[in-house]
Coordinates of C-alpha atoms in Angstrom, one line a residue:
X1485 CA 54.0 -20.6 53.0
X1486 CA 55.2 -23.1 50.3
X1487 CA 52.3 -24.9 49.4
X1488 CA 50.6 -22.8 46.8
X1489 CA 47.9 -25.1 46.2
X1490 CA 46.5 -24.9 49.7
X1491 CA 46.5 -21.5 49.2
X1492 CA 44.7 -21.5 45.8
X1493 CA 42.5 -23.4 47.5
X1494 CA 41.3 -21.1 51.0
X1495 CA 40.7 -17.9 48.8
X1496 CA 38.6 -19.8 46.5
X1497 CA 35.8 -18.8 48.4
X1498 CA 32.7 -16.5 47.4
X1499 CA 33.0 -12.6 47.4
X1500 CA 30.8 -10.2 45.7
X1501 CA 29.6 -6.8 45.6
X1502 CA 26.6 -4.8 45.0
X1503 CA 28.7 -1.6 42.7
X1504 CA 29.0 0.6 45.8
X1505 CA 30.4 -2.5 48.6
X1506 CA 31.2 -6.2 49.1
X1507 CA 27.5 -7.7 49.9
X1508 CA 29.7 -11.1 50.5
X1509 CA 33.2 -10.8 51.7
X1510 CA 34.3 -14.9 52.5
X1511 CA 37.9 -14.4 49.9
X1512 CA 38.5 -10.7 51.8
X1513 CA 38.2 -12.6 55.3
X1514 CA 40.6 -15.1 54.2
X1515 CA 43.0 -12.8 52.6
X1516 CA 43.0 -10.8 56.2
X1517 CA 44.1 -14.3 58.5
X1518 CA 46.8 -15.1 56.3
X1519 CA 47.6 -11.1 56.0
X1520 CA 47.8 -11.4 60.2
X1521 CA 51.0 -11.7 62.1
X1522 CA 52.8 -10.4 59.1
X1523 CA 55.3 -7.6 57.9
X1524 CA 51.7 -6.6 55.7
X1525 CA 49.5 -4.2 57.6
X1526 CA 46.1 -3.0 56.5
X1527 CA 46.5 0.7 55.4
X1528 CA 43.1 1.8 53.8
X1529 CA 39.5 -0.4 53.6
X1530 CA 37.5 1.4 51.3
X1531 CA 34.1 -0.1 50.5
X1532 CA 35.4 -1.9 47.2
X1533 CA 38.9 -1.9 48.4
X1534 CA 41.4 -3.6 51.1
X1535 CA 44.9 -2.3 50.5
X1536 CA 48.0 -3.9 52.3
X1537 CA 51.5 -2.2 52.5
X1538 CA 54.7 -2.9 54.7
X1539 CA 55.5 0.0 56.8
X1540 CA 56.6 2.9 55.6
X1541 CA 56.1 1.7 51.9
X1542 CA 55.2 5.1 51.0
X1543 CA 58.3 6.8 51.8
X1544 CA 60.2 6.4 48.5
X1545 CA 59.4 8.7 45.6
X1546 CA 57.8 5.4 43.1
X1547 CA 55.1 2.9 44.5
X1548 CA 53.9 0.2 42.5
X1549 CA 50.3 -0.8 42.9
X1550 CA 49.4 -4.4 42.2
X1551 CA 45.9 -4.8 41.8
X1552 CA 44.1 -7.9 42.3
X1553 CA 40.5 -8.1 41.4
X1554 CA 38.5 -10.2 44.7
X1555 CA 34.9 -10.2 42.8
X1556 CA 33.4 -13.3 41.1
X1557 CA 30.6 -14.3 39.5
X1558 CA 30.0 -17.6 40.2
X1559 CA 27.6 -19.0 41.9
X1560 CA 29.2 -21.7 43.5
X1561 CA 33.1 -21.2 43.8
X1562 CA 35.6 -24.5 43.7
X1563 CA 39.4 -25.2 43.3
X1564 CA 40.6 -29.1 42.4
X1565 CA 43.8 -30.8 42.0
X1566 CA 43.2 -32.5 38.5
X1567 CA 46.8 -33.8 37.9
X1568 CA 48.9 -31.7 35.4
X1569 CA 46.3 -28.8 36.2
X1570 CA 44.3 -27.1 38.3
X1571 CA 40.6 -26.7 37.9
X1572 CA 38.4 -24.3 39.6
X1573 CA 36.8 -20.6 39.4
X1574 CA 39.5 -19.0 39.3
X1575 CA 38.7 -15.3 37.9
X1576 CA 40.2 -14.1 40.1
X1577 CA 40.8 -16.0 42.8
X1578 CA 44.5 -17.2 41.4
X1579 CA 45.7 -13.8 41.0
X1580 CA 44.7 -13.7 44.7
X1581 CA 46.3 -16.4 45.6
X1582 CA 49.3 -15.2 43.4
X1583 CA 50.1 -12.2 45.2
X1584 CA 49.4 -13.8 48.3
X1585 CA 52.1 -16.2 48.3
X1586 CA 54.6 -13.9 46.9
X1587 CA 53.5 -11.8 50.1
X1588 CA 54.2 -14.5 52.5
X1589 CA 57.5 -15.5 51.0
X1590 CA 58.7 -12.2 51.7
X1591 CA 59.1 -11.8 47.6
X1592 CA 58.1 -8.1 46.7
X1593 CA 59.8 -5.1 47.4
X1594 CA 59.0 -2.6 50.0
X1595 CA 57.5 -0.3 48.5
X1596 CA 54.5 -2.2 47.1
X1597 CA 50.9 -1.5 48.2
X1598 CA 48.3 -4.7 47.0
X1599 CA 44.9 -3.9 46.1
X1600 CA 42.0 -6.1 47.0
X1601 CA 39.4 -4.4 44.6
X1602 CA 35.4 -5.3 44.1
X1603 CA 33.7 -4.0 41.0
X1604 CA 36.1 -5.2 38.4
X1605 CA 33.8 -7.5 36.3
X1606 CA 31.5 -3.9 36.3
X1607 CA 32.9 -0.6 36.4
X1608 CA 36.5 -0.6 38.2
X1609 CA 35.4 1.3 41.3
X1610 CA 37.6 -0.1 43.4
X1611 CA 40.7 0.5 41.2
X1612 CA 39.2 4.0 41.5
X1613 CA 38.7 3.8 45.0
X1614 CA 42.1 2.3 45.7
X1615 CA 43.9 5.2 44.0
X1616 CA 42.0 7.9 45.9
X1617 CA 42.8 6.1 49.0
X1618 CA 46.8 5.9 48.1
X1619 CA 46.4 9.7 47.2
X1620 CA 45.3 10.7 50.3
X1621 CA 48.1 8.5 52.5
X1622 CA 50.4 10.7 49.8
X1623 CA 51.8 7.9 47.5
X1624 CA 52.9 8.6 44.0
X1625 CA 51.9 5.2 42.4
X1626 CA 54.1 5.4 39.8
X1627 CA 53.0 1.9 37.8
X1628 CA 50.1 -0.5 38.4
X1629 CA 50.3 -4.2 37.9
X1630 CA 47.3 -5.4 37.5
X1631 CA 45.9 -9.6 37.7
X1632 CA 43.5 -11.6 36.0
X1633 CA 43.3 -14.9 33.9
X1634 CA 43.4 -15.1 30.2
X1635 CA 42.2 -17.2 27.5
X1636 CA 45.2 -16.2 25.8
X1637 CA 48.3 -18.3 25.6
X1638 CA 46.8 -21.5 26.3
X1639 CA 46.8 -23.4 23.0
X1640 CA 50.9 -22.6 22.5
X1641 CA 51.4 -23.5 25.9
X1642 CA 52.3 -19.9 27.1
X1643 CA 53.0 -20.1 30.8
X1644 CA 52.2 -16.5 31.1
X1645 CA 51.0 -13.1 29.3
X1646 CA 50.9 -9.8 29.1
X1647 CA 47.9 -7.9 27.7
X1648 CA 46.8 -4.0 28.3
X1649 CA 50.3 -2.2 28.7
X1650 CA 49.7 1.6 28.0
X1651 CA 51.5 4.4 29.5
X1652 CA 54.7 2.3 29.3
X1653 CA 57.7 5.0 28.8
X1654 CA 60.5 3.7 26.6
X1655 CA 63.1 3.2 29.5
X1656 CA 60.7 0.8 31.7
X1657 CA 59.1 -0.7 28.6
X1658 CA 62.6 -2.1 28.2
X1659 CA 63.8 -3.0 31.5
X1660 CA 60.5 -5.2 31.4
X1661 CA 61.4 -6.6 28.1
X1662 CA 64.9 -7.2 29.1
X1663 CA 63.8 -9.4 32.4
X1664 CA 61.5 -11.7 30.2
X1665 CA 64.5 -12.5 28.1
X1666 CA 64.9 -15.9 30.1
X1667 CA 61.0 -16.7 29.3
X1668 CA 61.6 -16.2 25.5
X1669 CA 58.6 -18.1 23.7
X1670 CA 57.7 -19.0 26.8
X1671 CA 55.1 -15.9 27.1
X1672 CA 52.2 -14.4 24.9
X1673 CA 51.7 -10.6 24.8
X1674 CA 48.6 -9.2 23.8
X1675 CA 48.5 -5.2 23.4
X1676 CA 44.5 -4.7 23.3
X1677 CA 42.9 -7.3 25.0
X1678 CA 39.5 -8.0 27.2
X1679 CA 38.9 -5.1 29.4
X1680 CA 40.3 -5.5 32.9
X1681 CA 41.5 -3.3 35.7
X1682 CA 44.2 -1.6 33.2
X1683 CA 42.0 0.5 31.3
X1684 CA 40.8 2.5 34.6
X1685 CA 44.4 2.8 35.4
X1686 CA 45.4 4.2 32.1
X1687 CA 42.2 6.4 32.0
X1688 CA 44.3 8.1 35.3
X1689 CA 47.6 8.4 32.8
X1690 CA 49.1 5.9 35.3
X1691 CA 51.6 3.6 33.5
X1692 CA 50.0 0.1 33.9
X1693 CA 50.0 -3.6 32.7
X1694 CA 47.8 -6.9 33.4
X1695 CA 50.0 -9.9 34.0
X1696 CA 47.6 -12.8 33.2
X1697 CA 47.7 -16.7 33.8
X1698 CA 46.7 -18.5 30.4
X1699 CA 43.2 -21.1 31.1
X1700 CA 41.2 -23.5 29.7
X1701 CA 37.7 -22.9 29.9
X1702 CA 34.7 -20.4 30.2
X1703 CA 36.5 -17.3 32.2
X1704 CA 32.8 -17.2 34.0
X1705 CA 31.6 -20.4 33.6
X1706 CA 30.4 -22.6 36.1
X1707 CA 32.4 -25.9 35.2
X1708 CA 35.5 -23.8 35.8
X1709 CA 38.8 -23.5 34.3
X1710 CA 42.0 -25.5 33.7
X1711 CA 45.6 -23.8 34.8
X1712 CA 48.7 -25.4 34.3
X1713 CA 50.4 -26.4 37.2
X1714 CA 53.6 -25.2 35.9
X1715 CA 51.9 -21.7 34.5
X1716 CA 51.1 -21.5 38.1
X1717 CA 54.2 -21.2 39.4
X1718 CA 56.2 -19.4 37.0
X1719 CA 53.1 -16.7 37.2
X1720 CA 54.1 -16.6 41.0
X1721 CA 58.1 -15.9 40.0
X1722 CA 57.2 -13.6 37.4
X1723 CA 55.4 -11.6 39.5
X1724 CA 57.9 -11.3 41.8
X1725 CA 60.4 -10.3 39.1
X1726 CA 58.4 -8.1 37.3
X1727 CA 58.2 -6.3 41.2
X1728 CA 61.4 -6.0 41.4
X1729 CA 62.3 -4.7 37.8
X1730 CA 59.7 -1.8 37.4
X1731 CA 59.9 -0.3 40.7
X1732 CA 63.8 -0.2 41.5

């Protein structure tokens, strides 16, 4: 799966939930076809939750959890090619897609579980949900990556942030420091930002960051927002790095 726009594209679809489960579920169906046929199985649906794993991911003592908010607000969802940038509703479908690809390319380590949560733009349930449901299969989540898109960044032409760290121990805040070296004032970082995902995780003492994509735009609005085409993919590689760095 190379073609990340087409991608972007087919989750850009409705889903929505009522706080307790998804009342409209297009994005989750989506997510599941592509999910089919692969090394990703479906390990736990919880009612605000769809969590994917490779076999056996919960075998080594850390797992890292990256959770990627499905539920949108819009009333009419949409994803454009508009030349240097992509515009579209894209809170969160672009973390979706994000993950997605990097899942299909074969890019994260094994012992990564992805979380499909409802509820973020509310109260996190399914961030909640998703950890009870690891608990019980007996993973130690030892770190949670969490997505979203940012205002942040985009008037210095940051291709990517990070915003919400907490819980960060000295030794991984520095391995992650280190492996951004090559993006040097390339990145913004942002230590208390908009509420996301993050702050549930941290509520739990669970060491966690949100890795966001910079935009142009009304996060909620209706006329969309504006992504770099470049932010886009460098998200996608940083991502995969970040992966690689804080769980080995």
């Amino acid at each position: 799966m190379n073609d990340f726009f087409s991608l972007l594209k087919a989750v850009t679809v409705d889903c929505k939930d009522n706080g307790d489960s998804f009342v409209v579920a297009d994005r989750l169906s989506v997510i599941e076809r592509f999910l089919e046929g692969t090394e990703y199985r479906l390990v736990s649906r919880e009612p605000l939750a769809l969590i994917f794993a490779k076999e056996g991911f919960c075998v080594q003592d850390k797992v890292l959890l990256v959770s990627s908010h499905v539920d949108c607000v819009y009333s009419r969802c949409f994803c454009n090619d508009d030349g240097e940038c992509y515009r579209g509703t894209f809170d969160n479908s672009f973390g979706n897609a994000a993950v997605l690809w990097n899942m299909l390319n074969g890019n994260l380590p094994d012992n990564v579980a992805v979380a499909f949560t409802g509820d973020e733009e509310k109260d996190s349930k399914g961030a909640v949900q998703a950890l009870l449901a690891l608990s019980r299969l007996g993973c130690n989540v030892s770190f949670v990556l969490v997505q979203d898109v940012t205002n942040v960044g985009w008037e210095s032409g940051a291709l990517f942030t990070i915003e919400n760290d907490a819980c960060i121990d000295i030794l991984t805040g520095y391995g992650i420091v280190s492996s951004l070296e090559p993006y040097s004032g390339r990145f913004a970082f942002s230590h208390n930002a908009e509420p996301d995902e993050s702050w549930c995780y941290a509520e739990y003492g669970i060491p966690c960051l949100t890795l966001c994509v910079p935009s142009c735009g009304e996060l909620h609005g209706e006329a969309g927002l504006l992504i770099r085409k470049e932010s886009a993919m460098e998200y996608c590689n940083v991502l995969h790095l970040l992966a690689s760095v804080i769980i080995k």
